[in-house]
Amino acid sequence: MECASPYLRYFFCYREIVQDFTNQRNALKLRKQRVDTRVDEAKRQIEVIYEDVEDWLKRAEKELEQTQNLQDEIDRVKCFKWCPQWGWRYCLSKKLAEKTPIISQLLGTSNFAQVGYRGSYQGIEFITSTDFMDSVSSKSALNQIMEAINAKDVNMIGLYGMPGVGKTTLAKEVGKHVGEKKLFNNVVMFTVSQNPNINEIQDKVADIFGLKFQTKTQERRAEELWLRLKVEKDIFIIIDNLWKEIKLERIGIPFGVEHEGCKILLTTRHQQVCTKMNCQKEIHLGILSEDEAWVLFRDQAGLEGNSSALNNEAKEVAAQCKGLPLAIVVVARALKGEGLDLNGWKAVNQRFKESRHLDNEVFGDVLQPLKLSYDYLKKGNNQTTENDIQMCFLLCSLFPEDTEIPIEGLIMCGIGVGLFPNANSIEDKRNEIGMALKKLQKSGLLLEIDGAERIRMHDVVRDFAHWLTSTGENRIMVKDKLKEWPDMVESFECYTAIALWNCSSNIKFPDKVEFSKLKTLFLEGEDWDDLLVVSSTFFEEMKALQVLYLRNVSFSAKGFPSLPNLKTLCCDSCELKNFPSSLTNLEILALFDTEIDEISEELVKLSTLKYLRLSKDQFYEESEMRIHPSLLSRLTSLQELHLQSKITINLLELNSLSCLTALSLRLSTDQFSQEDFVFPKLQMYTIVVNGDFTYESAFRTLKIHDFSSSLSAFSNLFYNVEKLKLENVSGQKNIVPSIGEMGVNELTSLKLQSCDDMEFLTVITRDQGPSVALCNLVELNIRSMVSLKGLCFGLSPTRFLQNVKQVIIKYCQQLQVIFQIDELSENDQCQIALLSNLAILNLDLLPNLESIWKLEPSHQEIVSLTRLKVVTISNCDKLKTIFSPCLSQSMLHLQELTISYCDKVEQVIGFVQEEEIIENDYPLCCWPKLEILRIKFCESLKYVCVNTLTLGRESLKYVSIKSCPKLIQVFNTEQNKYGQDILLPGLGSQESFVNLTRLELTETALLNFKYLFSKFTARTLVHLEILKIRDWSFLEHLIEEVEKVDDIYVSNMKNHYPLFRPKLRSVTIKSCENLKYLCSSTFAQRLPNLNYISIEDCPRLIQVFNMETNKDEFELQNLCWPKLEILRIVNCQILKYVLPNTLLNVPFLQYLEVLNCPQFSCFIVQAPLIKELVLRDVGNSHRLCDIDVPVLNKDCIVVGNHKEVFQVQGEYSFSSIENLCLANLLEVRIIWNDFAQVVTLGNLTTLKLSDCKKLKYIFSPATAPSLSHLMDLFIEGCDELERIILAKDQVSSSSSNANTGLQPLSFPNLTKIIVTNCGNLKSLFPFGSVPVLPKLESLIVKRNSKLEQVFKLEDEVEVTAEEEMKFDKLERLTLEELPSLIHFCPKEYHIVLSALVELKVKDCPKLTTSFFVDAQIFVHCITKV
């Protein structure tokens, strides 16, 4: 039904409006759920979410919240027919009709092709680079490397030194420095080792750059990687542990002339490797001095405060380490905690001296310290344990060089070889092996890496382990990149452990090999898609074999009956043709991504099996693994079961496994059909329901998704669960007591999402009495909980959230208070302060949140935020304050504060009455370590840190305040002696804001503030990089005026902090109505890194840089901004000067724009690399602009309304300029005077000229041939313009180019021409034998009253016969209001317009050219004779 008026429609189309609104809102709700799901998945893949996606989600969430009451109103009213509710119906209908288009618009903008992208990663090796020791040698090497990195002629740097001297640590430190200083967009580090695995290196580099290889061969992958890296502007690559020359092309790394932005640092033991790699800079890393070695040794061994005699003996031990950091750390850590007295240190010293006979040829001076540390593994342990720890060390050495060794793999191998026989269960053995690894780490023999699941061994330590086992009866052999089977079979007899890595698939293995002593065999094929084939009889004679690890191998288990001692069989990415059912002593079986027939009844024959792990890669294959029913229940010895793939089992079988202590399962809801099933009590588990499996060792983890049944099956696990995630789980009102009656006090991580029935985390009534709950929780993450009303209901639990470090709460509509403590038990009064460990707080989209903290006055003192570091609050529409004054004072470590889209927030630190802010004589001491302050879109915000001694000013690095229209104060106010307020005051401190790097203030009121900085503060801003000010109507000057400051103090400040901005890169000033000038011209002279200046909409700006007095008005000063690339000045109506009397040298300036500055006086720039120049509505000529060109004696651009824009004096040509726009420049007569020297414009693509009234011509015949890239030409309102290209006969005879042979004119790429309102123009282009405009697509000529010819013959030559000329690309031709036009083309020329689709000829009364169309629908034009 259509109505004449929308008001009538509100009455008569009510049902239609309601239905449309309901449909659109439901569609938005569903669309948001889909986008949320995609965003969650992207975040799981560590992607960065696009800002427009996040903005859309926030707007959609807000719209759904705001329209919920309308939906509720619709749902409540059941009567929609003729009932006496016309007023109600009209109002509701009007509201719905207004909201529906907004929702429709949101739906229309929700089709995101992608919601996120892979961000660039710094690399964990750089994030965790904390071991660097600032020694003389390392500091010198670091400085040399950084100098070489900054040198233009160096692209390959070599760092060499002894093994263990610290090359890798230094390389990581370099990577960290480069990343922090942003010298390169990308920093990559990889290890090459003795036998480089090119594929792994390619994979690591490709992963960093988000490249997914499309090919498999090494050469093709190298080509793909090469092309990908060529796209990057600059890259810094660290190649660690290079043993010999390597061709980087094999990897796919372009450098040198192939990629000048790529710089490489390599580390090696041998200087000749640097030479062979053609390093332009070779840097030696020397050993530590004696004093440095002692300091490192003393710290690592914990010797501070001991007697001088003992220290003297210890110094001798330290000296035996020969200044090698690795040796020092290894020995010191081995001895730490041994409680050695003086005699003990003497004994250690003596042992060192006795071991000097060791072979040092390969290892140098590091061998003896390593041997000592290895021997000391025996100290403090019984005989069995010492051997086990040493065996654990040797097991680690079997793995490939520089690899990250999985601890779970070590545990499986360690159990197989019989480590720690006195430990009965696998869990006990796991703990013993874990402790052994920690001891090895503390001894310096193993390296810690990020995460608890892997460890690494230094290549020097690994070589030492191989040296240890190179002789004697129990030898080990490790080989990499094996191409053929060794012909030394007879000598294999003595080996007890062999590891063969990356074996070629072409190797022909012998059918049978006798290794009578071999206990451990690791065998790996080179490639997963070209498996290494091993015959079934190969293993038959390995009678003593205990551990067999196979990777990328195809084999049959038929020969396994003869392996009576095999305890551990681990297959990774293998093909297993027969299930090994006859291994009667097998205890551990692990099959990773291994093709196998179904897990059949044969498995039951493995009666001693204690550990079973089966998994397929869920990212590549989603097929379910099949296990026969009732099979698991008969594995009665099983202690650990890990089924990490999709798998269907009868859960009741688990209750038959009486020995089971550890379980990993990936389940679906369907598998919980047995109502009486309850998981057994377990020591370790990872159970995932309806989700993706991620194995987390040593954690008790439950992840339950999309589950509506009772959680009673998990009741035995809730008592000790450590990590719990519930997503879309219904029926649970709370965590305690519904899920865990005892308080789930083992829980360290709790994640809740979309559990719509949950109202509180804990519900404890007074009748229940004091209860301990969630006391060990470290991480709390709550999202999309529509019914959540609070964290606690009733009595607050004892020690509640006492250890919590991170709290994230988002999308909870009913939540009104986060931390509310109404009642506490008496015990809690003496407990550790609540929330004292909280470090991160993130609250978002909580529309009804009124308070973050709600504490009774008597409870204020028991809550402390001493460790709080990061606070992020956004989209909390009802929140009025963030912190109370009491809590603010406890926040001694706050580093980052972000508040956004909180419309009702008035104060960040909430004083009860606004008068308290003014009347309080004792300011609060708050946030001494604050580094980042971000506040945006807080419409009601008035005060931030007022009435506080914000000591954080000295640590502040980043301040950004945006769209806070009612803001009155940011920091505590300071007034100068004239009573004028200063936003960033000095407050008497010489260090105020000394670390500030970024300051952004946009769309803020800041009433009464005329100055941004005090003079004192301005001098301390030595680290300021970015300054952005926008919409600050009261600001008059950036820096307090000098003449109003005490001269003596200014003098002192100048000595302490000269007015110098060495790091300032970007200045943006916009919409500051009262700003008069930025700062003094002295300030302008000290900006070596300035890259960007934009000044816009400052109607009272008189000068950009205040002109110095007592200067000769016409004496030019030279000023250089060596890194400036962009300069913009727009809409400054009374601006006169930028840099008066100054020649500005900007060698890298690329973009220069001055618009709508009618009072503007010229300034002169020297910009050889200018790419775009825009001058529009620039003021009248000033006396400076009339200086004769020879006085300047420079190749420069006059920025202003001067008669000549480009002044050419030397051999300079404007070849870099691409876009030129000149508009409303009334005095411009010449764009470039190029008669003294030819101007080449080889890159000019766009030229726009408008209202340059005195301009007579644009190009000379000498310049025109260089316009090979010109594509767009727009000319409008140039009243005196007679010709676009000056005629040859008009070139001055005095010109050096007047008599030179000029090439035929042609504009090979000009596609679009518009010429309008040029009253004196008589012709456009010369015409000749060469096509002038071969690519012309559009020609529009209008209102040019004197135009007689569009194309004119340059030389009057007699045309004996009709000549044909083609314009094959011209599609649009317009000739309008041209009263003098006679010819479109010269006489006797026939022009064919084969592509023309639009022709307009209007009001051209004298035109003699006729147009017609032929049979091919080609347009022709001929001028009548």
Tab-separated table of C-alpha atoms in Angstrom, residues 407-408 410-416 419-434 567-568 586-589 608-613 637-642 659-663 683-684 695:
chain	number	residue	atom	x	y	z
A	407	ILE	CA	59.172	-32.960	25.260
A	408	GLU	CA	56.402	-35.533	24.811
A	410	LEU	CA	61.492	-37.329	24.670
A	411	ILE	CA	59.239	-38.789	27.335
A	412	MET	CA	58.123	-41.614	25.052
A	413	CYS	CA	61.735	-42.372	24.097
A	414	GLY	CA	62.970	-42.041	27.670
A	415	ILE	CA	60.428	-44.532	28.956
A	416	GLY	CA	61.385	-46.884	26.141
A	419	LEU	CA	64.867	-44.186	32.338
A	420	PHE	CA	63.902	-43.861	35.987
A	421	PRO	CA	62.945	-47.528	36.563
A	422	ASN	CA	61.878	-46.824	40.139
A	423	ALA	CA	59.021	-44.612	38.910
A	424	ASN	CA	56.052	-46.929	38.582
A	425	SER	CA	53.525	-45.055	36.441
A	426	ILE	CA	53.980	-43.198	33.180
A	427	GLU	CA	52.881	-40.010	34.925
A	428	ASP	CA	55.656	-40.491	37.512
A	429	LYS	CA	58.188	-41.126	34.743
A	430	ARG	CA	56.933	-38.018	32.910
A	431	ASN	CA	57.512	-35.952	36.036
A	432	GLU	CA	60.998	-37.435	36.564
A	433	ILE	CA	62.008	-36.781	32.948
A	434	GLY	CA	60.558	-33.273	33.192
A	567	LYS	CA	59.162	-50.781	24.409
A	568	THR	CA	58.376	-47.699	22.303
A	586	LEU	CA	55.436	-52.922	23.806
A	587	GLU	CA	54.467	-50.259	26.321
A	588	ILE	CA	54.163	-47.141	24.163
A	589	LEU	CA	52.497	-46.922	20.751
A	608	THR	CA	51.610	-54.653	28.199
A	609	LEU	CA	50.525	-51.492	26.377
A	610	LYS	CA	50.468	-48.565	28.804
A	611	TYR	CA	50.428	-45.586	26.447
A	612	LEU	CA	48.409	-45.253	23.217
A	613	ARG	CA	48.327	-42.136	21.044
A	637	SER	CA	47.142	-52.035	31.418
A	638	LEU	CA	46.511	-48.729	29.631
A	639	GLN	CA	47.549	-45.709	31.706
A	640	GLU	CA	47.379	-42.996	29.045
A	641	LEU	CA	45.003	-42.792	26.076
A	642	HIS	CA	45.301	-39.948	23.584
A	659	CYS	CA	44.834	-47.872	35.471
A	660	LEU	CA	43.894	-44.869	33.290
A	661	THR	CA	45.412	-41.598	34.564
A	662	ALA	CA	45.644	-39.440	31.396
A	663	LEU	CA	43.155	-38.961	28.576
A	683	GLN	CA	45.532	-36.779	36.684
A	684	MET	CA	45.884	-35.212	33.220
A	695	TYR	CA	46.956	-30.743	22.576
